[in-house]
Amino acid sequence: MDDPLLVPSLADLRRRRGLKWRLYGEDVLPLWVAEMDVLPPEPVTRAVTDAMALGDTGYPWAPDYVDAVADFAGRHWGWAPEAGRTRLVPNVMLGISEVLRLLTGPGDAVVVNCPVYPPFYAFVRNLGRRVVEAPLGPDGRIDLQRLASAFGDARRDGGRAAYLLASPHNPTGVVHTEQELTAAGELAADHGVRVVVDEIHAPLVHAPHRFVPYLSLPVGAAAFSVFSASKGFNLAGLTSAVAMAGEEAASDLAAMPQEVAFGASHVGSIAQAAALREGDEWLDALLGGLDRNRQLLRELLADRLPGVGYSAPEGTYLAWLDFRPLGLGDDPAGFLREHAKVALSPGPDFGTGGAGHARLNFATSPAVLTEAVERMARAVGDRAVAAGDADYH
Ligand SMILES: Cc1ncc(COP(=O)(O)O)c(C=O)c1O
């Protein structure tokens, strides 16, 4: 199968009416929000078209979607969630909110590993919980000492607390190992902190790295995981997701109001179920393309923007770029949007550790990726010339 990233033309992408292609003007290349420049797997298009032809546009039937998730997880990760401990939720972030509502109360703490996906802050705060940051280590991986100190802070006043973990991590693309997950989970248990794992990027792991489902581990018994096919198969506009509970968390999950599931889209569930059941070949081809792009990005940066820090992500299609050596200030994305006409996600939005960084979404064609780096290099070069930097070549 062809690399899905090679299929849509830039002209067709510009006709899209979603956030990625509409927020900025036609002169900007959008490499920011986590959407991919692909067409869906054919079975998804077929399933949605069939649903339309049938008028199958009512409320969702959860068991079918839950079964598709279990089918995918079993095939890919050798582990499947228990249907009886899996609930349909509208999407991953709303699912996480509902789980945090079960595990914590107003004013309680939620620990996050910063820099991290900005909605982790927004959703937690909108829920009336406070965010406690446990910065990742300099290698971008979980730092157990900082985590222990954040857990201590989170439980300081005796309230309940949760640890919201992105696995794989956004924006660094780190794929936590079994040992890392176990160590973090044991630490959480020692501090009486409940674990909620966002596994939305799980299908997007580059070999030889391996995604380990948190609930498959002994530390997962009291934890929750939230998952959907929306990142792996680019179906954010067709929303549906699951919240899964470990064995000891079943009674917590049972307290989730039934009406939470009403927010999921039936057509979204149909689309995602088709992707999960019949999308393996497409996903393989996509991962091949993403792997080539993460290497291409390395070459392009080395050639055109050698000061920028980049380590190829183990998972996801997100590159966490360190622009600090170039002196573009706290928000390089602001400079690049204005002067290079390339939109990246601003690093400071990702919390402590985000200043001087920006996140680049490389789930696009090699041509667009090359043009984007070219534009950024030109803008940085022009700036150096304007500043009279004699050393700049
Ligand atoms: C880590 C993470 N969680 C959740 C989401 C959003 O998921 P949803 O649209 O299902 O809420 C994203 C989207 O980029 C993400 O990167």
mmCIF file of C-alpha atoms in Angstrom, residues 94-287:
data_model
loop_
_atom_site.group_PDB
_atom_site.id
_atom_site.type_symbol
_atom_site.label_atom_id
_atom_site.label_comp_id
_atom_site.label_asym_id
_atom_site.label_seq_id
_atom_site.Cartn_x
_atom_site.Cartn_y
_atom_site.Cartn_z
ATOM 1 C CA LEU A 94 -13.553 14.406 28.042
ATOM 2 C CA GLY A 95 -13.034 10.782 29.116
ATOM 3 C CA ILE A 96 -10.021 11.823 31.185
ATOM 4 C CA SER A 97 -12.076 14.617 32.764
ATOM 5 C CA GLU A 98 -14.787 12.169 33.762
ATOM 6 C CA VAL A 99 -12.250 9.747 35.226
ATOM 7 C CA LEU A 100 -10.543 12.552 37.166
ATOM 8 C CA ARG A 101 -13.968 13.521 38.491
ATOM 9 C CA LEU A 102 -14.297 9.981 39.898
ATOM 10 C CA LEU A 103 -10.855 9.922 41.502
ATOM 11 C CA THR A 104 -10.428 13.448 42.847
ATOM 12 C CA GLY A 105 -12.507 16.253 44.316
ATOM 13 C CA PRO A 106 -12.513 20.027 43.868
ATOM 14 C CA GLY A 107 -9.152 21.516 44.819
ATOM 15 C CA ASP A 108 -7.361 18.152 44.664
ATOM 16 C CA ALA A 109 -4.114 17.790 42.737
ATOM 17 C CA VAL A 110 -3.395 16.211 39.369
ATOM 18 C CA VAL A 111 0.278 15.543 38.641
ATOM 19 C CA VAL A 112 1.549 15.909 35.054
ATOM 20 C CA ASN A 113 4.969 15.374 33.462
ATOM 21 C CA CYS A 114 5.823 18.672 31.844
ATOM 22 C CA PRO A 115 6.388 19.711 29.139
ATOM 23 C CA VAL A 116 3.089 18.120 28.201
ATOM 24 C CA TYR A 117 0.060 18.398 25.880
ATOM 25 C CA PRO A 118 -1.476 21.781 26.848
ATOM 26 C CA PRO A 119 -5.079 20.551 27.409
ATOM 27 C CA PHE A 120 -3.754 18.538 30.372
ATOM 28 C CA TYR A 121 -3.543 21.901 32.135
ATOM 29 C CA ALA A 122 -6.767 23.378 30.743
ATOM 30 C CA PHE A 123 -9.026 20.376 31.389
ATOM 31 C CA VAL A 124 -7.676 19.792 34.899
ATOM 32 C CA ARG A 125 -8.151 23.457 35.816
ATOM 33 C CA ASN A 126 -11.625 23.637 34.237
ATOM 34 C CA LEU A 127 -12.537 20.733 36.475
ATOM 35 C CA GLY A 128 -11.496 22.764 39.533
ATOM 36 C CA ARG A 129 -8.428 20.617 40.259
ATOM 37 C CA ARG A 130 -4.917 22.012 40.612
ATOM 38 C CA VAL A 131 -1.999 20.965 38.412
ATOM 39 C CA VAL A 132 1.241 19.868 40.077
ATOM 40 C CA GLU A 133 4.154 19.621 37.659
ATOM 41 C CA ALA A 134 6.702 16.805 37.716
ATOM 42 C CA PRO A 135 9.175 17.901 35.011
ATOM 43 C CA LEU A 136 10.631 15.217 32.760
ATOM 44 C CA GLY A 137 14.378 14.630 33.055
ATOM 45 C CA PRO A 138 16.866 16.255 30.660
ATOM 46 C CA ASP A 139 16.547 13.132 28.475
ATOM 47 C CA GLY A 140 12.794 13.738 28.149
ATOM 48 C CA ARG A 141 11.950 10.653 30.226
ATOM 49 C CA ILE A 142 10.095 10.302 33.527
ATOM 50 C CA ASP A 143 12.288 11.522 36.387
ATOM 51 C CA LEU A 144 11.401 9.457 39.462
ATOM 52 C CA GLN A 145 12.876 11.908 41.954
ATOM 53 C CA ARG A 146 10.875 14.807 40.596
ATOM 54 C CA LEU A 147 7.825 12.572 40.397
ATOM 55 C CA ALA A 148 8.180 11.570 44.063
ATOM 56 C CA SER A 149 8.483 15.188 45.075
ATOM 57 C CA ALA A 150 5.385 16.128 43.014
ATOM 58 C CA PHE A 151 3.408 13.235 44.541
ATOM 59 C CA GLY A 152 4.450 14.459 48.017
ATOM 60 C CA ASP A 153 3.281 17.961 47.122
ATOM 61 C CA ALA A 154 0.029 16.633 45.655
ATOM 62 C CA ARG A 155 -0.860 14.740 48.858
ATOM 63 C CA ARG A 156 0.535 17.355 51.249
ATOM 64 C CA ASP A 157 -2.819 18.564 52.567
ATOM 65 C CA GLY A 158 -4.296 15.075 52.746
ATOM 66 C CA GLY A 159 -6.537 15.448 49.681
ATOM 67 C CA ARG A 160 -6.915 12.833 46.969
ATOM 68 C CA ALA A 161 -4.597 13.035 43.992
ATOM 69 C CA ALA A 162 -4.202 11.617 40.494
ATOM 70 C CA TYR A 163 -1.272 11.247 38.108
ATOM 71 C CA LEU A 164 -2.173 11.972 34.479
ATOM 72 C CA LEU A 165 0.397 10.253 32.316
ATOM 73 C CA ALA A 166 0.670 10.471 28.516
ATOM 74 C CA SER A 167 1.903 7.147 27.135
ATOM 75 C CA PRO A 168 3.467 7.652 24.604
ATOM 76 C CA HIS A 169 4.342 11.152 25.685
ATOM 77 C CA ASN A 170 3.250 14.262 23.822
ATOM 78 C CA PRO A 171 5.304 16.369 22.863
ATOM 79 C CA THR A 172 8.566 14.418 23.233
ATOM 80 C CA GLY A 173 7.324 11.191 21.623
ATOM 81 C CA VAL A 174 8.961 9.161 24.391
ATOM 82 C CA VAL A 175 7.572 5.612 24.601
ATOM 83 C CA HIS A 176 7.751 4.618 28.256
ATOM 84 C CA THR A 177 9.225 1.181 28.869
ATOM 85 C CA GLU A 178 7.667 -1.483 31.048
ATOM 86 C CA GLN A 179 10.271 -0.715 33.729
ATOM 87 C CA GLU A 180 9.554 3.010 33.642
ATOM 88 C CA LEU A 181 5.804 2.497 33.839
ATOM 89 C CA THR A 182 6.187 0.041 36.692
ATOM 90 C CA ALA A 183 8.518 2.314 38.656
ATOM 91 C CA ALA A 184 6.215 5.321 38.199
ATOM 92 C CA GLY A 185 3.185 3.211 39.132
ATOM 93 C CA GLU A 186 4.817 1.840 42.274
ATOM 94 C CA LEU A 187 5.775 5.344 43.319
ATOM 95 C CA ALA A 188 2.179 6.499 42.781
ATOM 96 C CA ALA A 189 0.889 3.602 44.873
ATOM 97 C CA ASP A 190 3.371 4.420 47.671
ATOM 98 C CA HIS A 191 1.984 7.959 47.772
ATOM 99 C CA GLY A 192 -1.664 6.972 47.444
ATOM 100 C CA VAL A 193 -1.928 8.657 44.031
ATOM 101 C CA ARG A 194 -4.281 7.187 41.416
ATOM 102 C CA VAL A 195 -2.975 6.762 37.875
ATOM 103 C CA VAL A 196 -4.822 7.784 34.703
ATOM 104 C CA VAL A 197 -2.995 7.003 31.463
ATOM 105 C CA ASP A 198 -3.735 8.692 28.148
ATOM 106 C CA GLU A 199 -2.830 6.091 25.505
ATOM 107 C CA ILE A 200 -4.190 7.893 22.443
ATOM 108 C CA HIS A 201 -0.829 7.793 20.631
ATOM 109 C CA ALA A 202 -0.297 4.071 21.284
ATOM 110 C CA PRO A 203 -0.754 2.880 17.665
ATOM 111 C CA LEU A 204 1.986 5.314 16.560
ATOM 112 C CA VAL A 205 5.125 3.663 17.922
ATOM 113 C CA HIS A 206 8.251 3.279 15.804
ATOM 114 C CA ALA A 207 10.187 -0.012 15.879
ATOM 115 C CA PRO A 208 12.110 -1.214 17.788
ATOM 116 C CA HIS A 209 10.191 0.631 20.517
ATOM 117 C CA ARG A 210 7.176 -1.131 21.888
ATOM 118 C CA PHE A 211 4.021 0.236 23.437
ATOM 119 C CA VAL A 212 3.147 -1.360 26.775
ATOM 120 C CA PRO A 213 -0.514 -0.989 27.824
ATOM 121 C CA TYR A 214 -0.480 0.293 31.394
ATOM 122 C CA LEU A 215 -3.418 -1.897 32.415
ATOM 123 C CA SER A 216 -1.493 -4.992 31.272
ATOM 124 C CA LEU A 217 0.996 -4.440 34.115
ATOM 125 C CA PRO A 218 0.536 -5.327 37.786
ATOM 126 C CA VAL A 219 0.610 -1.579 38.647
ATOM 127 C CA GLY A 220 -2.373 -1.160 36.319
ATOM 128 C CA ALA A 221 -4.786 -2.949 38.645
ATOM 129 C CA ALA A 222 -5.976 0.281 40.292
ATOM 130 C CA ALA A 223 -5.469 2.499 37.241
ATOM 131 C CA PHE A 224 -7.470 3.858 34.322
ATOM 132 C CA SER A 225 -6.513 4.115 30.685
ATOM 133 C CA VAL A 226 -8.263 6.229 28.071
ATOM 134 C CA PHE A 227 -7.871 5.388 24.389
ATOM 135 C CA SER A 228 -9.319 6.055 20.973
ATOM 136 C CA ALA A 229 -8.374 5.490 17.328
ATOM 137 C CA SER A 230 -8.438 9.205 16.634
ATOM 138 C CA LYS A 231 -4.670 9.912 16.568
ATOM 139 C CA GLY A 232 -3.545 6.625 15.000
ATOM 140 C CA PHE A 233 -6.077 6.873 12.168
ATOM 141 C CA ASN A 234 -6.659 10.633 12.008
ATOM 142 C CA LEU A 235 -10.298 10.540 13.074
ATOM 143 C CA ALA A 236 -10.473 13.425 15.560
ATOM 144 C CA GLY A 237 -13.570 14.717 13.766
ATOM 145 C CA LEU A 238 -15.322 11.350 14.233
ATOM 146 C CA THR A 239 -15.266 11.240 18.001
ATOM 147 C CA SER A 240 -15.532 8.218 20.230
ATOM 148 C CA ALA A 241 -13.229 6.795 22.904
ATOM 149 C CA VAL A 242 -13.069 4.345 25.772
ATOM 150 C CA ALA A 243 -12.220 4.656 29.444
ATOM 151 C CA MET A 244 -10.836 1.353 30.751
ATOM 152 C CA ALA A 245 -10.423 0.410 34.396
ATOM 153 C CA GLY A 246 -8.073 -2.083 36.035
ATOM 154 C CA GLU A 247 -9.558 -4.791 38.220
ATOM 155 C CA GLU A 248 -9.366 -2.813 41.461
ATOM 156 C CA ALA A 249 -10.788 0.302 39.798
ATOM 157 C CA ALA A 250 -14.006 -1.375 38.621
ATOM 158 C CA SER A 251 -16.117 0.154 41.389
ATOM 159 C CA ASP A 252 -14.789 3.627 40.573
ATOM 160 C CA LEU A 253 -15.750 3.171 36.938
ATOM 161 C CA ALA A 254 -19.200 1.949 37.927
ATOM 162 C CA ALA A 255 -19.810 5.388 39.465
ATOM 163 C CA MET A 256 -19.373 7.094 36.087
ATOM 164 C CA PRO A 257 -22.788 8.434 35.041
ATOM 165 C CA GLN A 258 -24.368 6.515 32.138
ATOM 166 C CA GLU A 259 -25.022 9.741 30.242
ATOM 167 C CA VAL A 260 -21.288 10.323 29.694
ATOM 168 C CA ALA A 261 -21.468 7.812 26.816
ATOM 169 C CA PHE A 262 -24.161 9.899 25.099
ATOM 170 C CA GLY A 263 -21.485 12.380 24.027
ATOM 171 C CA ALA A 264 -19.783 9.865 21.724
ATOM 172 C CA SER A 265 -20.732 9.991 18.056
ATOM 173 C CA HIS A 266 -22.338 6.852 16.607
ATOM 174 C CA VAL A 267 -20.846 7.501 13.167
ATOM 175 C CA GLY A 268 -17.541 8.212 14.907
ATOM 176 C CA SER A 269 -17.749 4.866 16.694
ATOM 177 C CA ILE A 270 -18.515 3.106 13.394
ATOM 178 C CA ALA A 271 -15.593 4.835 11.665
ATOM 179 C CA GLN A 272 -13.140 4.097 14.455
ATOM 180 C CA ALA A 273 -14.286 0.478 14.792
ATOM 181 C CA ALA A 274 -13.633 -0.034 11.069
ATOM 182 C CA ALA A 275 -10.157 1.494 11.441
ATOM 183 C CA LEU A 276 -9.349 -0.666 14.458
ATOM 184 C CA ARG A 277 -10.589 -3.870 12.821
ATOM 185 C CA GLU A 278 -9.481 -3.371 9.221
ATOM 186 C CA GLY A 279 -6.867 -0.619 9.243
ATOM 187 C CA ASP A 280 -3.667 -2.584 9.938
ATOM 188 C CA GLU A 281 -2.301 -2.409 6.400
ATOM 189 C CA TRP A 282 -2.915 1.346 6.221
ATOM 190 C CA LEU A 283 -1.347 1.840 9.666
ATOM 191 C CA ASP A 284 1.760 -0.101 8.599
ATOM 192 C CA ALA A 285 2.123 2.048 5.490
ATOM 193 C CA LEU A 286 1.613 5.178 7.570
ATOM 194 C CA LEU A 287 4.261 4.159 10.112
#
